[in-house]
Every structure is written in structure tokens, then in C-alpha cells.
Amino acid sequence: QVQLVESGGGLVQTGDSLRISCVVSGGTFSSFTMAWYRQAPGEELKFDEREFVAAINGDSRSRFYGESVKTRFQISRDNANNIVTLQMNNLKVEDTAVYYCAGRRTTFSTWETSPHLYEYWGQGTQVTVSS
């Protein structure tokens, strides 16, 4: 059974940096495509409305970012320790959300962002950015 557990969320101020991580157990992590999604507060918790943030393939050779974060966030992974990390810099109030780690067993030939394409999900970690 594949399990994903996020950590590292918290309360920061505008312009700060924060790193969140996801530890994966079960499965063959090095072959998983991993991603981060987020869901802002105040919305109904609809799975379809999770916003794509970033993704990375198994060997880290390919990464893909959402438009709103691509100049500020970096996704990375450590296959030796089954960890995927999201480094978030120059945080903005609008980055406030629950951040979810997601994984799938196969690689995209062309990057896609629908949350339905990921098989495994963590419970999320809250990131709050205050002004």
C-alpha cells in the first residue's frame, strides 16, 4: 500500500520562504511521477478544484510548474529516501492553501495537470501566508 505523508507547512509572512516535504512509503518511488497540488481556503473541498502546482518525473530530468508559481517554487526529489520537496520562495498571500502531495506510477509523455491522473494522495499540509 502506497502512503504519502506531507510535512513542513506553517504560518509565514509575505516574502518568506518555506519548504514542504512528502515522504512516500510502499511502491517503487523512483518510478513514480510526483506532484504538488493546492486548495485554497473558503472553497468547497472539490477534488476537481485542486490547483496544480508542480510535478517531477522519476529521474528528476523533467519538471513542470503551474504558471502562478513557476518563477518562485522548485520541486525536487530524493529517491534514496523516498522524499519529494517543494521549495517555496517569495511567498504571497494568495499562496495560502492546503498543499497536497500526489503520485502516479507512470510517466507523462506530455505533462498534464488534472488531479484525476494521480493515483495516490496525502492528507495535505496547511500553508498560511500573512501580509
GROMACS .gro file of N, CA and C in nm:
model
  393
    1GLN      N    1   0.084  -0.119   0.000
    1GLN     CA    2   0.000   0.000   0.000
    1GLN      C    3   0.088   0.124   0.000
    2VAL      N    4   0.058   0.214  -0.091
    2VAL     CA    5   0.136   0.337  -0.102
    2VAL      C    6   0.077   0.442  -0.010
    3GLN      N    7   0.162   0.505   0.070
    3GLN     CA    8   0.118   0.611   0.159
    3GLN      C    9   0.205   0.734   0.139
    4LEU      N   10   0.140   0.851   0.144
    4LEU     CA   11   0.209   0.978   0.128
    4LEU      C   12   0.180   1.062   0.251
    5VAL      N   13   0.284   1.116   0.311
    5VAL     CA   14   0.267   1.198   0.430
    5VAL      C   15   0.344   1.329   0.413
    6GLU      N   16   0.267   1.439   0.412
    6GLU     CA   17   0.327   1.571   0.397
    6GLU      C   18   0.366   1.629   0.532
    7SER      N   19   0.463   1.719   0.529
    7SER     CA   20   0.503   1.791   0.650
    7SER      C   21   0.567   1.923   0.608
    8GLY      N   22   0.582   2.011   0.707
    8GLY     CA   23   0.654   2.135   0.684
    8GLY      C   24   0.570   2.259   0.665
    9GLY      N   25   0.439   2.243   0.664
    9GLY     CA   26   0.353   2.360   0.649
    9GLY      C   27   0.360   2.449   0.772
   10GLY      N   28   0.305   2.569   0.760
   10GLY     CA   29   0.305   2.660   0.873
   10GLY      C   30   0.260   2.799   0.835
   11LEU      N   31   0.279   2.891   0.926
   11LEU     CA   32   0.241   3.031   0.908
   11LEU      C   33   0.367   3.113   0.881
   12VAL      N   34   0.368   3.183   0.769
   12VAL     CA   35   0.481   3.268   0.732
   12VAL      C   36   0.428   3.403   0.686
   13GLN      N   37   0.520   3.494   0.662
   13GLN     CA   38   0.481   3.627   0.615
   13GLN      C   39   0.511   3.643   0.466
   14THR      N   40   0.447   3.739   0.407
   14THR     CA   41   0.471   3.770   0.266
   14THR      C   42   0.620   3.790   0.241
   15GLY      N   43   0.669   3.725   0.136
   15GLY     CA   44   0.810   3.736   0.101
   15GLY      C   45   0.899   3.629   0.161
   16ASP      N   46   0.846   3.556   0.259
   16ASP     CA   47   0.924   3.449   0.323
   16ASP      C   48   0.936   3.328   0.231
   17SER      N   49   1.021   3.236   0.275
   17SER     CA   50   1.037   3.108   0.208
   17SER      C   51   0.993   2.996   0.302
   18LEU      N   52   0.952   2.886   0.242
   18LEU     CA   53   0.909   2.770   0.320
   18LEU      C   54   0.932   2.646   0.234
   19ARG      N   55   0.972   2.539   0.299
   19ARG     CA   56   0.990   2.413   0.228
   19ARG      C   57   0.898   2.308   0.288
   20ILE      N   58   0.822   2.244   0.205
   20ILE     CA   59   0.736   2.135   0.249
   20ILE      C   60   0.783   2.007   0.184
   21SER      N   61   0.760   1.898   0.255
   21SER     CA   62   0.809   1.768   0.209
   21SER      C   63   0.700   1.663   0.213
   22CYS      N   64   0.724   1.557   0.140
   22CYS     CA   65   0.631   1.445   0.136
   22CYS      C   66   0.713   1.317   0.136
   23VAL      N   67   0.687   1.233   0.235
   23VAL     CA   68   0.755   1.104   0.242
   23VAL      C   69   0.662   0.997   0.189
   24VAL      N   70   0.713   0.915   0.101
   24VAL     CA   71   0.632   0.811   0.036
   24VAL      C   72   0.679   0.674   0.083
   25SER      N   73   0.585   0.592   0.122
   25SER     CA   74   0.617   0.455   0.158
   25SER      C   75   0.535   0.359   0.072
   26GLY      N   76   0.592   0.244   0.043
   26GLY     CA   77   0.526   0.147  -0.045
   26GLY      C   78   0.552   0.180  -0.190
   27GLY      N   79   0.544   0.083  -0.275
   27GLY     CA   80   0.565   0.107  -0.418
   27GLY      C   81   0.711   0.132  -0.452
   28THR      N   82   0.735   0.161  -0.577
   28THR     CA   83   0.870   0.188  -0.627
   28THR      C   84   0.881   0.338  -0.651
   29PHE      N   85   0.923   0.409  -0.549
   29PHE     CA   86   0.919   0.555  -0.552
   29PHE      C   87   0.994   0.612  -0.671
   30SER      N   88   1.109   0.555  -0.702
   30SER     CA   89   1.192   0.612  -0.808
   30SER      C   90   1.125   0.610  -0.945
   31SER      N   91   1.021   0.531  -0.960
   31SER     CA   92   0.950   0.527  -1.087
   31SER      C   93   0.824   0.614  -1.085
   32PHE      N   94   0.789   0.667  -0.970
   32PHE     CA   95   0.667   0.748  -0.959
   32PHE      C   96   0.687   0.887  -1.014
   33THR      N   97   0.589   0.936  -1.084
   33THR     CA   98   0.579   1.079  -1.111
   33THR      C   99   0.514   1.141  -0.989
   34MET      N  100   0.576   1.246  -0.936
   34MET     CA  101   0.524   1.309  -0.814
   34MET      C  102   0.482   1.453  -0.843
   35ALA      N  103   0.386   1.500  -0.767
   35ALA     CA  104   0.335   1.635  -0.790
   35ALA      C  105   0.288   1.697  -0.660
   36TRP      N  106   0.272   1.826  -0.665
   36TRP     CA  107   0.210   1.904  -0.558
   36TRP      C  108   0.089   1.976  -0.616
   37TYR      N  109  -0.019   1.972  -0.540
   37TYR     CA  110  -0.140   2.047  -0.570
   37TYR      C  111  -0.174   2.130  -0.448
   38ARG      N  112  -0.263   2.223  -0.466
   38ARG     CA  113  -0.308   2.302  -0.351
   38ARG      C  114  -0.455   2.337  -0.366
   39GLN      N  115  -0.515   2.364  -0.251
   39GLN     CA  116  -0.655   2.404  -0.249
   39GLN      C  117  -0.671   2.515  -0.146
   40ALA      N  118  -0.718   2.628  -0.194
   40ALA     CA  119  -0.727   2.747  -0.111
   40ALA      C  120  -0.844   2.737  -0.014
   41PRO      N  121  -0.836   2.808   0.098
   41PRO     CA  122  -0.947   2.807   0.194
   41PRO      C  123  -1.067   2.880   0.138
   42GLY      N  124  -1.183   2.850   0.194
   42GLY     CA  125  -1.304   2.917   0.151
   42GLY      C  126  -1.371   2.850   0.035
   43GLU      N  127  -1.308   2.750  -0.023
   43GLU     CA  128  -1.370   2.679  -0.134
   43GLU      C  129  -1.428   2.548  -0.082
   44GLU      N  130  -1.531   2.504  -0.145
   44GLU     CA  131  -1.577   2.369  -0.114
   44GLU      C  132  -1.464   2.274  -0.153
   45LEU      N  133  -1.449   2.169  -0.076
   45LEU     CA  134  -1.338   2.078  -0.098
   45LEU      C  135  -1.366   1.985  -0.214
   46LYS      N  136  -1.370   2.043  -0.334
   46LYS     CA  137  -1.395   1.964  -0.453
   46LYS      C  138  -1.262   1.919  -0.511
   47PHE      N  139  -1.250   1.792  -0.531
   47PHE     CA  140  -1.126   1.735  -0.582
   47PHE      C  141  -1.086   1.799  -0.715
   48ASP      N  142  -1.184   1.824  -0.800
   48ASP     CA  143  -1.156   1.881  -0.933
   48ASP      C  144  -1.094   2.020  -0.924
   49GLU      N  145  -1.113   2.086  -0.811
   49GLU     CA  146  -1.067   2.225  -0.800
   49GLU      C  147  -0.929   2.236  -0.736
   50ARG      N  148  -0.864   2.125  -0.715
   50ARG     CA  149  -0.727   2.132  -0.666
   50ARG      C  150  -0.640   2.191  -0.777
   51GLU      N  151  -0.562   2.289  -0.740
   51GLU     CA  152  -0.479   2.360  -0.836
   51GLU      C  153  -0.343   2.293  -0.849
   52PHE      N  154  -0.305   2.266  -0.971
   52PHE     CA  155  -0.174   2.208  -0.996
   52PHE      C  156  -0.064   2.308  -0.962
   53VAL      N  157   0.038   2.262  -0.891
   53VAL     CA  158   0.148   2.349  -0.852
   53VAL      C  159   0.277   2.310  -0.925
   54ALA      N  160   0.316   2.184  -0.913
   54ALA     CA  161   0.443   2.141  -0.974
   54ALA      C  162   0.446   1.989  -0.981
   55ALA      N  163   0.528   1.938  -1.073
   55ALA     CA  164   0.544   1.793  -1.087
   55ALA      C  165   0.686   1.761  -1.131
   56ILE      N  166   0.727   1.638  -1.102
   56ILE     CA  167   0.862   1.594  -1.135
   56ILE      C  168   0.857   1.447  -1.173
   57ASN      N  169   0.932   1.408  -1.274
   57ASN     CA  170   0.930   1.268  -1.311
   57ASN      C  171   1.030   1.188  -1.226
   58GLY      N  172   1.036   1.060  -1.249
   58GLY     CA  173   1.109   0.971  -1.159
   58GLY      C  174   1.257   0.999  -1.146
   59ASP      N  175   1.320   1.039  -1.256
   59ASP     CA  176   1.465   1.062  -1.252
   59ASP      C  177   1.503   1.209  -1.242
   60SER      N  178   1.405   1.292  -1.215
   60SER     CA  179   1.423   1.437  -1.197
   60SER      C  180   1.467   1.510  -1.324
   61ARG      N  181   1.463   1.445  -1.436
   61ARG     CA  182   1.507   1.511  -1.560
   61ARG      C  183   1.402   1.605  -1.615
   62SER      N  184   1.278   1.587  -1.575
   62SER     CA  185   1.172   1.672  -1.626
   62SER      C  186   1.086   1.722  -1.511
   63ARG      N  187   1.061   1.853  -1.512
   63ARG     CA  188   0.978   1.917  -1.410
   63ARG      C  189   0.880   2.010  -1.480
   64PHE      N  190   0.770   2.033  -1.417
   64PHE     CA  191   0.667   2.116  -1.477
   64PHE      C  192   0.602   2.197  -1.366
   65TYR      N  193   0.569   2.323  -1.396
   65TYR     CA  194   0.517   2.412  -1.293
   65TYR      C  195   0.390   2.482  -1.339
   66GLY      N  196   0.306   2.514  -1.243
   66GLY     CA  197   0.192   2.598  -1.271
   66GLY      C  198   0.239   2.740  -1.297
   67GLU      N  199   0.161   2.813  -1.375
   67GLU     CA  200   0.202   2.947  -1.417
   67GLU      C  201   0.223   3.042  -1.299
   68SER      N  202   0.141   3.029  -1.198
   68SER     CA  203   0.147   3.127  -1.087
   68SER      C  204   0.266   3.105  -0.995
   69VAL      N  205   0.336   2.992  -1.009
   69VAL     CA  206   0.445   2.963  -0.917
   69VAL      C  207   0.578   2.938  -0.986
   70LYS      N  208   0.581   2.932  -1.116
   70LYS     CA  209   0.698   2.879  -1.185
   70LYS      C  210   0.825   2.959  -1.163
   71THR      N  211   0.815   3.086  -1.129
   71THR     CA  212   0.937   3.165  -1.104
   71THR      C  213   0.975   3.167  -0.956
   72ARG      N  214   0.891   3.104  -0.870
   72ARG     CA  215   0.915   3.115  -0.725
   72ARG      C  216   0.931   2.981  -0.655
   73PHE      N  217   0.875   2.876  -0.710
   73PHE     CA  218   0.876   2.745  -0.644
   73PHE      C  219   0.967   2.649  -0.719
   74GLN      N  220   1.024   2.555  -0.644
   74GLN     CA  221   1.106   2.450  -0.706
   74GLN      C  222   1.069   2.314  -0.645
   75ILE      N  223   1.047   2.218  -0.731
   75ILE     CA  224   1.019   2.082  -0.686
   75ILE      C  225   1.144   1.998  -0.704
   76SER      N  226   1.170   1.912  -0.609
   76SER     CA  227   1.285   1.821  -0.616
   76SER      C  228   1.249   1.690  -0.547
   77ARG      N  229   1.334   1.592  -0.565
   77ARG     CA  230   1.308   1.463  -0.503
   77ARG      C  231   1.438   1.395  -0.464
   78ASP      N  232   1.428   1.311  -0.366
   78ASP     CA  233   1.541   1.230  -0.318
   78ASP      C  234   1.497   1.085  -0.323
   79ASN      N  235   1.537   1.015  -0.427
   79ASN     CA  236   1.490   0.878  -0.446
   79ASN      C  237   1.551   0.781  -0.345
   80ALA      N  238   1.662   0.819  -0.286
   80ALA     CA  239   1.723   0.731  -0.186
   80ALA      C  240   1.640   0.728  -0.058
   81ASN      N  241   1.569   0.838  -0.032
   81ASN     CA  242   1.492   0.848   0.091
   81ASN      C  243   1.342   0.862   0.068
   82ASN      N  244   1.299   0.845  -0.056
   82ASN     CA  245   1.155   0.848  -0.090
   82ASN      C  246   1.089   0.979  -0.048
   83ILE      N  247   1.154   1.089  -0.078
   83ILE     CA  248   1.102   1.220  -0.039
   83ILE      C  249   1.090   1.310  -0.162
   84VAL      N  250   0.981   1.382  -0.169
   84VAL     CA  251   0.966   1.488  -0.268
   84VAL      C  252   0.943   1.618  -0.191
   85THR      N  253   1.008   1.724  -0.238
   85THR     CA  254   1.010   1.851  -0.166
   85THR      C  255   0.965   1.965  -0.256
   86LEU      N  256   0.898   2.060  -0.196
   86LEU     CA  257   0.859   2.182  -0.267
   86LEU      C  258   0.920   2.300  -0.192
   87GLN      N  259   1.015   2.366  -0.255
   87GLN     CA  260   1.075   2.488  -0.200
   87GLN      C  261   0.996   2.607  -0.252
   88MET      N  262   0.940   2.684  -0.160
   88MET     CA  263   0.855   2.796  -0.197
   88MET      C  264   0.922   2.925  -0.153
   89ASN      N  265   0.950   3.012  -0.248
   89ASN     CA  266   1.017   3.138  -0.221
   89ASN      C  267   0.925   3.255  -0.253
   90ASN      N  268   0.956   3.368  -0.192
   90ASN     CA  269   0.879   3.490  -0.216
   90ASN      C  270   0.728   3.463  -0.207
   91LEU      N  271   0.689   3.405  -0.095
   91LEU     CA  272   0.550   3.365  -0.079
   91LEU      C  273   0.456   3.485  -0.076
   92LYS      N  274   0.338   3.464  -0.130
   92LYS     CA  275   0.235   3.567  -0.138
   92LYS      C  276   0.112   3.520  -0.061
   93VAL      N  277   0.028   3.615  -0.025
   93VAL     CA  278  -0.095   3.581   0.047
   93VAL      C  279  -0.176   3.479  -0.032
   94GLU      N  280  -0.178   3.495  -0.162
   94GLU     CA  281  -0.257   3.406  -0.246
   94GLU      C  282  -0.201   3.264  -0.256
   95ASP      N  283  -0.084   3.241  -0.197
   95ASP     CA  284  -0.031   3.105  -0.190
   95ASP      C  285  -0.089   3.027  -0.072
   96THR      N  286  -0.165   3.095   0.012
   96THR     CA  287  -0.228   3.029   0.125
   96THR      C  288  -0.321   2.919   0.078
   97ALA      N  289  -0.298   2.798   0.127
   97ALA     CA  290  -0.376   2.683   0.082
   97ALA      C  291  -0.333   2.559   0.160
   98VAL      N  292  -0.410   2.456   0.146
   98VAL     CA  293  -0.364   2.323   0.187
   98VAL      C  294  -0.288   2.265   0.067
   99TYR      N  295  -0.168   2.220   0.092
   99TYR     CA  296  -0.083   2.164  -0.014
   99TYR      C  297  -0.084   2.012  -0.005
  100TYR      N  298  -0.114   1.949  -0.117
  100TYR     CA  299  -0.125   1.804  -0.124
  100TYR      C  300  -0.014   1.746  -0.210
  101CYS      N  301   0.043   1.639  -0.164
  101CYS     CA  302   0.139   1.561  -0.240
  101CYS      C  303   0.062   1.452  -0.316
  102ALA      N  304   0.101   1.428  -0.440
  102ALA     CA  305   0.033   1.327  -0.521
  102ALA      C  306   0.135   1.245  -0.600
  103GLY      N  307   0.100   1.122  -0.630
  103GLY     CA  308   0.190   1.036  -0.706
  103GLY      C  309   0.117   0.947  -0.803
  104ARG      N  310   0.185   0.910  -0.908
  104ARG     CA  311   0.130   0.815  -1.005
  104ARG      C  312   0.243   0.723  -1.049
  105ARG      N  313   0.208   0.605  -1.092
  105ARG     CA  314   0.309   0.504  -1.121
  105ARG      C  315   0.374   0.521  -1.257
  106THR      N  316   0.314   0.602  -1.344
  106THR     CA  317   0.367   0.611  -1.479
  106THR      C  318   0.407   0.754  -1.513
  107THR      N  319   0.483   0.766  -1.619
  107THR     CA  320   0.535   0.895  -1.664
  107THR      C  321   0.445   0.954  -1.770
  108PHE      N  322   0.432   1.084  -1.768
  108PHE     CA  323   0.358   1.151  -1.876
  108PHE      C  324   0.447   1.166  -1.998
  109SER      N  325   0.393   1.139  -2.117
  109SER     CA  326   0.468   1.170  -2.238
  109SER      C  327   0.463   1.321  -2.262
  110THR      N  328   0.352   1.380  -2.228
  110THR     CA  329   0.337   1.525  -2.227
  110THR      C  330   0.273   1.561  -2.094
  111TRP      N  331   0.327   1.661  -2.027
  111TRP     CA  332   0.278   1.694  -1.894
  111TRP      C  333   0.130   1.729  -1.897
  112GLU      N  334   0.057   1.672  -1.802
  112GLU     CA  335  -0.084   1.703  -1.784
  112GLU      C  336  -0.107   1.738  -1.638
  113THR      N  337  -0.212   1.812  -1.609
  113THR     CA  338  -0.228   1.867  -1.475
  113THR      C  339  -0.356   1.827  -1.403
  114SER      N  340  -0.439   1.749  -1.464
  114SER     CA  341  -0.562   1.711  -1.397
  114SER      C  342  -0.531   1.626  -1.274
  115PRO      N  343  -0.592   1.657  -1.159
  115PRO     CA  344  -0.567   1.576  -1.039
  115PRO      C  345  -0.617   1.432  -1.055
  116HIS      N  346  -0.707   1.410  -1.146
  116HIS     CA  347  -0.760   1.275  -1.167
  116HIS      C  348  -0.654   1.179  -1.221
  117LEU      N  349  -0.544   1.231  -1.270
  117LEU     CA  350  -0.440   1.148  -1.330
  117LEU      C  351  -0.343   1.093  -1.226
  118TYR      N  352  -0.361   1.131  -1.100
  118TYR     CA  353  -0.274   1.084  -0.994
  118TYR      C  354  -0.348   0.984  -0.907
  119GLU      N  355  -0.280   0.875  -0.878
  119GLU     CA  356  -0.343   0.763  -0.806
  119GLU      C  357  -0.333   0.777  -0.655
  120TYR      N  358  -0.229   0.840  -0.607
  120TYR     CA  359  -0.201   0.841  -0.464
  120TYR      C  360  -0.196   0.985  -0.412
  121TRP      N  361  -0.250   1.004  -0.294
  121TRP     CA  362  -0.261   1.137  -0.235
  121TRP      C  363  -0.230   1.134  -0.087
  122GLY      N  364  -0.166   1.242  -0.040
  122GLY     CA  365  -0.151   1.262   0.102
  122GLY      C  366  -0.269   1.337   0.159
  123GLN      N  367  -0.263   1.362   0.289
  123GLN     CA  368  -0.373   1.430   0.358
  123GLN      C  369  -0.360   1.580   0.353
  124GLY      N  370  -0.245   1.631   0.314
  124GLY     CA  371  -0.228   1.774   0.299
  124GLY      C  372  -0.158   1.839   0.416
  125THR      N  373  -0.094   1.952   0.389
  125THR     CA  374  -0.032   2.033   0.493
  125THR      C  375  -0.069   2.179   0.468
  126GLN      N  376  -0.106   2.248   0.573
  126GLN     CA  377  -0.156   2.386   0.560
  126GLN      C  378  -0.039   2.484   0.551
  127VAL      N  379  -0.046   2.569   0.452
  127VAL     CA  380   0.049   2.681   0.439
  127VAL      C  381  -0.032   2.810   0.444
  128THR      N  382   0.002   2.896   0.537
  128THR     CA  383  -0.068   3.023   0.553
  128THR      C  384   0.032   3.136   0.541
  129VAL      N  385   0.004   3.229   0.450
  129VAL     CA  386   0.092   3.344   0.429
  129VAL      C  387   0.017   3.469   0.471
  130SER      N  388   0.071   3.539   0.568
  130SER     CA  389   0.007   3.661   0.617
  130SER      C  390   0.077   3.784   0.561
  131SER      N  391   0.000   3.890   0.548
  131SER     CA  392   0.056   4.015   0.491
  131SER      C  393   0.119   4.100   0.598
   0.00000   0.00000   0.00000
